[in-house]
Short mmCIF file of C-alpha atoms in Angstrom, two decimals:
data_model
loop_
_atom_site.label_atom_id
_atom_site.label_comp_id
_atom_site.label_asym_id
_atom_site.label_seq_id
_atom_site.Cartn_x
_atom_site.Cartn_y
_atom_site.Cartn_z
CA MET Z 7 14.67 79.52 -88.83
CA LYS Z 8 15.04 82.86 -86.99
CA ARG Z 9 11.36 83.42 -87.31
CA SER Z 10 10.55 80.06 -85.74
CA LEU Z 11 12.88 80.83 -82.87
CA ASP Z 12 11.24 84.21 -82.27
CA TYR Z 13 7.86 82.54 -82.13
CA THR Z 14 9.09 80.00 -79.61
CA VAL Z 15 10.51 82.76 -77.38
CA PHE Z 16 7.25 84.64 -77.66
CA ARG Z 17 5.33 81.58 -76.50
CA ILE Z 18 7.63 81.09 -73.52
CA VAL Z 19 7.35 84.74 -72.46
CA PHE Z 20 3.57 84.67 -72.85
CA LEU Z 21 3.29 81.50 -70.78
CA TRP Z 22 5.55 83.00 -68.09
CA LEU Z 23 3.45 86.19 -67.90
CA PHE Z 24 0.25 84.11 -67.68
CA LEU Z 25 1.60 82.10 -64.76
CA VAL Z 26 2.75 85.26 -62.95
CA ILE Z 27 -0.64 86.90 -63.35
CA ALA Z 28 -2.47 83.75 -62.28
CA ALA Z 29 -0.35 83.40 -59.16
CA SER Z 30 -0.86 87.05 -58.33
CA CYS Z 31 -4.63 86.74 -58.60
CA GLY Z 32 -4.65 83.62 -56.52
CA SER Z 33 -2.79 85.29 -53.68
CA LYS Z 34 -5.28 88.14 -53.39
CA SER Z 35 -8.17 87.80 -50.95
CA ASP Z 36 -11.62 88.73 -52.08
CA ASP Z 37 -13.18 90.70 -49.28
CA SER Z 38 -16.54 90.55 -50.98
CA VAL Z 39 -16.87 86.81 -50.33
CA PRO Z 40 -17.95 86.13 -46.75
CA PRO Z 41 -16.20 83.36 -44.87
CA ILE Z 42 -17.96 80.04 -44.80
CA GLU Z 43 -19.97 79.76 -41.62
CA VAL Z 44 -19.78 76.40 -39.97
CA ILE Z 45 -23.14 75.60 -38.45
CA GLU Z 46 -22.84 73.08 -35.68
CA GLU Z 47 -25.70 70.68 -35.36
CA GLU Z 48 -27.66 71.40 -32.21
CA GLU Z 49 -27.61 68.69 -29.63
CA VAL Z 50 -31.07 67.22 -29.42
CA GLU Z 51 -31.92 65.79 -26.01
CA GLU Z 52 -33.11 62.24 -26.39
CA SER Z 53 -36.59 61.74 -24.99
CA ILE Z 54 -36.87 59.27 -22.15
CA PRO Z 55 -39.59 56.66 -22.70
CA PRO Z 56 -42.13 56.14 -19.93
CA VAL Z 57 -42.08 53.08 -17.69
CA VAL Z 58 -45.28 51.03 -17.72
CA PHE Z 59 -46.03 48.37 -15.12
CA THR Z 60 -48.96 46.49 -13.59
CA ALA Z 61 -49.93 46.57 -9.92
CA ILE Z 62 -51.95 43.82 -8.25
CA GLY Z 63 -52.46 42.85 -4.62
CA ASP Z 64 -54.71 41.40 -1.91
CA VAL Z 65 -55.21 38.34 -4.08
CA PRO Z 66 -56.22 35.55 -4.05
CA TYR Z 67 -58.54 35.52 -1.01
CA ASP Z 68 -60.70 32.55 -2.05
CA ASP Z 69 -61.19 29.99 -4.80
CA GLU Z 70 -63.06 32.47 -7.00
CA GLN Z 71 -60.23 34.99 -6.78
CA ARG Z 72 -57.73 32.21 -7.41
CA THR Z 73 -59.50 31.47 -10.70
CA ASP Z 74 -59.64 35.20 -11.46
CA LEU Z 75 -55.90 35.49 -10.85
CA ILE Z 76 -55.17 32.62 -13.24
CA ASN Z 77 -57.36 34.30 -15.87
CA MET Z 78 -55.63 37.61 -15.21
CA VAL Z 79 -52.25 36.03 -15.88
CA THR Z 80 -53.51 34.64 -19.20
CA ALA Z 81 -55.11 37.93 -20.28
CA HIS Z 82 -52.08 39.95 -19.25
CA ASN Z 83 -49.68 37.70 -21.14
CA ALA Z 84 -51.82 38.09 -24.27
CA GLN Z 85 -51.59 41.87 -24.03
CA ASN Z 86 -48.04 42.10 -22.66
CA LYS Z 87 -47.83 45.90 -22.53
CA SER Z 88 -46.24 46.19 -19.09
CA GLU Z 89 -42.56 45.79 -18.35
CA PHE Z 90 -43.08 44.17 -14.96
CA ILE Z 91 -45.69 43.19 -12.36
CA ILE Z 92 -45.77 44.23 -8.71
CA HIS Z 93 -47.85 42.30 -6.17
CA VAL Z 94 -48.23 44.57 -3.15
CA GLY Z 95 -48.86 41.80 -0.63
CA ASP Z 96 -51.61 39.72 0.99
CA ILE Z 97 -51.75 36.44 -0.93
CA LYS Z 98 -54.54 35.11 1.34
CA ARG Z 99 -57.19 36.21 3.80
CA GLY Z 100 -55.93 37.05 7.25
CA ALA Z 101 -58.35 34.62 8.88
CA ASP Z 102 -57.11 31.65 6.84
CA PRO Z 103 -54.32 29.41 8.17
CA CYS Z 104 -50.79 30.17 7.01
CA ASP Z 105 -50.27 26.75 5.43
CA GLU Z 106 -47.23 26.22 3.24
CA THR Z 107 -49.44 24.93 0.42
CA VAL Z 108 -50.96 28.44 0.05
CA TYR Z 109 -47.57 30.09 -0.45
CA GLU Z 110 -46.51 27.40 -2.89
CA ASP Z 111 -49.75 27.61 -4.87
CA VAL Z 112 -49.75 31.40 -5.29
CA SER Z 113 -46.06 31.35 -6.15
CA THR Z 114 -46.77 28.85 -8.93
CA ILE Z 115 -49.62 30.96 -10.32
CA LEU Z 116 -47.57 34.19 -10.34
CA LYS Z 117 -44.71 32.42 -12.11
CA GLY Z 118 -47.11 32.12 -15.05
CA PHE Z 119 -46.61 35.79 -15.91
CA ASP Z 120 -44.44 36.36 -18.98
CA MET Z 121 -42.72 39.38 -17.45
CA PRO Z 122 -40.70 39.86 -14.24
CA THR Z 123 -42.88 39.87 -11.14
CA PHE Z 124 -41.94 41.49 -7.84
CA VAL Z 125 -43.68 40.70 -4.56
CA VAL Z 126 -43.68 42.62 -1.28
CA LEU Z 127 -44.74 41.04 1.99
CA GLY Z 128 -48.29 41.44 3.31
CA ASP Z 129 -49.57 41.14 6.87
CA ASN Z 130 -51.90 38.24 6.02
CA GLU Z 131 -49.00 35.94 5.20
CA PHE Z 132 -46.87 37.18 8.09
CA ASN Z 133 -48.20 39.47 10.80
CA THR Z 134 -51.60 37.84 11.31
CA CYS Z 135 -50.30 34.25 11.22
CA ALA Z 136 -50.65 32.21 14.39
CA ASP Z 137 -46.88 31.77 14.09
CA PRO Z 138 -45.53 34.89 12.30
CA ASP Z 139 -41.99 33.51 12.21
CA GLN Z 140 -43.21 30.41 10.40
CA GLY Z 141 -45.24 32.53 8.00
CA LEU Z 142 -42.19 34.65 7.21
CA GLU Z 143 -40.13 31.52 6.66
CA PHE Z 144 -42.67 30.23 4.12
CA TRP Z 145 -42.76 33.64 2.41
CA ASN Z 146 -38.97 33.75 2.16
CA GLN Z 147 -38.93 30.26 0.71
CA TYR Z 148 -41.43 31.02 -2.05
CA PHE Z 149 -41.26 34.79 -2.67
CA LEU Z 150 -37.92 36.24 -1.55
CA HIS Z 151 -36.22 37.74 -4.65
CA PHE Z 152 -39.15 36.41 -6.66
CA ASN Z 153 -38.20 38.59 -9.62
CA GLU Z 154 -35.09 36.48 -10.19
CA ASN Z 155 -37.29 33.83 -11.82
CA TRP Z 156 -37.14 36.05 -14.95
CA GLN Z 157 -34.51 37.93 -16.89
CA PHE Z 158 -34.67 41.63 -16.07
CA ALA Z 159 -32.84 44.35 -17.97
CA HIS Z 160 -31.99 46.38 -14.85
CA THR Z 161 -29.80 45.64 -11.85
CA VAL Z 162 -31.86 45.03 -8.73
CA LEU Z 163 -30.21 45.83 -5.40
CA TYR Z 164 -31.18 44.52 -1.97
CA GLN Z 165 -30.79 46.09 1.45
CA THR Z 166 -28.03 44.49 3.50
CA GLU Z 167 -30.05 44.61 6.71
CA ARG Z 168 -33.26 43.36 5.10
CA ALA Z 169 -32.94 41.17 2.01
CA GLU Z 170 -36.61 41.51 1.06
CA ASN Z 171 -36.22 45.27 0.46
CA PHE Z 172 -35.21 45.97 -3.14
CA SER Z 173 -34.56 48.82 -5.57
CA TRP Z 174 -33.51 49.62 -9.09
CA VAL Z 175 -33.35 52.63 -11.43
CA GLU Z 176 -34.56 52.82 -15.02
CA ASN Z 177 -35.38 55.70 -17.34
CA LYS Z 178 -34.64 58.17 -14.52
CA VAL Z 179 -37.20 56.52 -12.21
CA LEU Z 180 -36.22 55.01 -8.86
CA PHE Z 181 -38.27 51.95 -7.83
CA VAL Z 182 -38.23 50.78 -4.21
CA GLY Z 183 -39.94 47.83 -2.52
CA ILE Z 184 -40.16 47.58 1.27
CA ASN Z 185 -41.42 45.20 3.93
CA LEU Z 186 -44.03 47.52 5.42
CA VAL Z 187 -47.05 45.46 6.40
CA GLY Z 188 -50.34 46.45 7.97
CA ILE Z 189 -51.44 46.07 11.55
CA PRO Z 190 -51.72 44.34 14.01
CA VAL Z 191 -48.35 44.60 15.74
CA HIS Z 192 -47.45 41.07 16.76
CA ASP Z 193 -44.07 42.01 18.26
CA GLN Z 194 -43.27 45.65 19.09
CA GLU Z 195 -39.50 45.20 18.97
CA GLU Z 196 -39.67 43.46 15.58
CA TRP Z 197 -42.09 46.12 14.34
CA ASP Z 198 -39.92 49.06 15.36
CA GLU Z 199 -36.73 47.54 13.97
CA ARG Z 200 -38.35 46.71 10.62
CA LEU Z 201 -39.81 50.19 10.20
CA ALA Z 202 -36.45 51.75 11.07
CA ASP Z 203 -34.77 49.57 8.41
CA ASP Z 204 -37.42 50.59 5.87
CA ALA Z 205 -36.90 54.26 6.70
CA LYS Z 206 -33.15 53.95 6.37
CA TRP Z 207 -33.45 52.20 2.99
CA VAL Z 208 -35.85 54.73 1.51
CA SER Z 209 -34.06 57.84 2.81
CA GLN Z 210 -30.68 56.50 1.66
CA LEU Z 211 -31.96 55.80 -1.85
CA LEU Z 212 -33.72 59.15 -2.22
CA GLU Z 213 -30.53 60.93 -1.24
CA GLU Z 214 -28.30 58.83 -3.50
CA HIS Z 215 -30.53 59.28 -6.54
CA LYS Z 216 -31.58 62.89 -6.05
CA GLU Z 217 -29.54 64.03 -9.06
CA ASP Z 218 -29.91 61.11 -11.48
CA THR Z 219 -33.68 60.48 -11.23
CA GLU Z 220 -36.79 62.53 -11.93
CA ALA Z 221 -39.36 60.46 -10.00
CA THR Z 222 -39.65 57.64 -7.47
CA VAL Z 223 -42.16 54.82 -6.91
CA ILE Z 224 -42.32 53.05 -3.54
CA PHE Z 225 -44.13 49.72 -3.22
CA ALA Z 226 -45.49 48.53 0.12
CA GLN Z 227 -48.50 46.71 1.49
CA ALA Z 228 -49.59 48.93 4.37
CA ASN Z 229 -52.02 51.81 4.38
CA ILE Z 230 -49.95 54.06 6.64
CA VAL Z 231 -52.36 57.01 6.29
CA ASN Z 232 -55.79 55.82 7.40
CA LEU Z 233 -55.27 52.71 9.53
CA GLU Z 234 -53.76 53.73 12.89
CA PRO Z 235 -51.12 55.94 11.24
CA ASP Z 236 -49.31 56.64 14.53
CA LYS Z 237 -48.09 53.04 14.54
CA PHE Z 238 -46.07 53.82 11.39
CA ASN Z 239 -44.42 57.07 12.53
CA ILE Z 240 -40.97 55.50 12.81
CA PHE Z 241 -41.11 55.09 9.04
CA THR Z 242 -43.43 57.90 8.01
CA ASP Z 243 -41.54 60.74 9.71
CA VAL Z 244 -38.25 59.81 8.03
CA PHE Z 245 -39.95 59.13 4.69
CA ARG Z 246 -41.63 62.54 4.65
CA ALA Z 247 -38.44 64.39 5.56
CA ALA Z 248 -36.44 62.56 2.89
CA SER Z 249 -39.19 63.23 0.32
CA ALA Z 250 -39.07 66.96 1.05
CA THR Z 251 -35.33 66.99 0.41
CA TYR Z 252 -35.72 64.90 -2.74
CA ALA Z 253 -38.25 67.48 -4.00
CA LYS Z 254 -39.38 65.46 -7.02
CA PRO Z 255 -42.56 63.44 -7.63
CA ILE Z 256 -42.95 60.33 -5.45
CA LEU Z 257 -45.65 57.68 -5.69
CA TYR Z 258 -46.37 55.62 -2.58
CA LEU Z 259 -48.31 52.65 -4.00
CA HIS Z 260 -49.92 50.14 -1.61
CA GLY Z 261 -52.73 47.65 -1.07
CA ASP Z 262 -54.42 46.80 2.23
CA GLY Z 263 -57.71 48.67 1.87
CA HIS Z 264 -59.44 47.00 -1.12
CA PHE Z 265 -60.73 50.25 -2.66
CA TRP Z 266 -59.13 52.99 -4.73
CA ILE Z 267 -57.61 56.02 -3.01
CA GLU Z 268 -55.57 58.65 -4.84
CA ASN Z 269 -54.56 61.68 -2.81
CA ARG Z 270 -51.75 63.75 -1.31
CA PRO Z 271 -52.24 63.23 2.43
CA TRP Z 272 -49.16 65.04 3.73
CA ALA Z 273 -47.76 68.56 3.65
CA GLU Z 274 -45.08 67.26 1.27
CA LYS Z 275 -47.19 67.61 -1.87
CA ASN Z 276 -44.64 65.88 -4.05
CA ILE Z 277 -45.90 62.58 -2.53
CA LEU Z 278 -48.86 61.01 -4.28
CA ARG Z 279 -50.43 58.13 -2.34
CA VAL Z 280 -52.40 55.47 -4.23
CA GLN Z 281 -54.16 52.51 -2.67
CA ILE Z 282 -55.10 50.01 -5.38
CA VAL Z 283 -58.34 48.02 -5.36
CA GLY Z 284 -56.53 44.73 -5.75
CA GLY Z 285 -58.36 41.44 -5.75
CA SER Z 286 -59.47 40.61 -9.28
CA GLU Z 287 -58.64 44.11 -10.53
CA ALA Z 288 -55.25 45.00 -11.94
CA ALA Z 289 -54.06 48.57 -12.40
CA GLN Z 290 -51.64 49.61 -15.11
CA VAL Z 291 -49.36 52.43 -14.03
CA THR Z 292 -47.43 54.70 -16.38
CA VAL Z 293 -44.52 56.82 -15.16
CA ASP Z 294 -43.70 59.53 -17.70
CA THR Z 295 -41.02 61.88 -16.37
CA SER Z 296 -41.62 64.38 -19.20
CA LYS Z 297 -44.88 65.39 -17.49
CA GLU Z 298 -45.30 67.60 -14.46
CA ASN Z 299 -47.42 64.88 -12.86
CA PRO Z 300 -45.66 61.76 -14.16
CA PHE Z 301 -48.07 59.16 -12.75
CA SER Z 302 -51.18 57.92 -14.54
CA PHE Z 303 -53.39 54.89 -13.97
CA ASP Z 304 -55.65 52.58 -15.98
CA SER Z 305 -57.76 49.97 -14.21
CA SER Z 306 -59.61 48.83 -17.34
CA PHE Z 307 -56.67 47.97 -19.59
CA LEU Z 308 -57.40 44.23 -19.52
CA GLU Z 309 -61.05 44.59 -20.49
#
């Protein structure tokens, strides 16, 4: 009996010593084991996808171009690689009457596009009309806020003073449409006021979006570089000054001349001017802000 008790005591003492030693070892730090380094995952900047759109203009001028425009709509819908369409004005020849049926007909054709379509005013449907006020009334009836015939993923804003001037921002690109038509000047007071409104709209937007955009595209109808440029100084002087302050790539995209021009006509070399061919030829434009020159063009994408 005594022997059994001794053995039990021995077991208790041994267990006690084991626990003391184990606790002592556990409390010691091992300087040879380096602390675990927590590696934070680097923040990877998400790439911004380019914006791709199609530019048309100066169309249709006759029955042949009307047929070409209908075919263009069909071909473009089949490809459907652009996010939106911009028509940079002149839906008829300047010499043709400004009949309401023309505005209605072209409006119906353009509504055939599967993607949102924006339209800026041209001189042939306004300035050169026998009654410019009537021409503008027809244009407003059939083309004002034309893009609202489709769902568009971005919020489009309109200038308070001039409802036909629009803008939106997507993928760090500012898009601006203005009522800047070609010559002749049918009313000097109207001309000066409209150009001043355009200048105010563009300069205001460039200032507001200087920090949150990397490029800007401006849509207009008029060639303000080669065709009596002094008549556009009310707009051009303000536009150039605002562009210099913006100091990022700007594309001024217009129709009016019926042949391709791509150049930098002003001292502000951040402005690229492009005059599209128009007519039966569409141009696909890509704006990729990851590139030093973000603007590229493809006039054969429907072939």
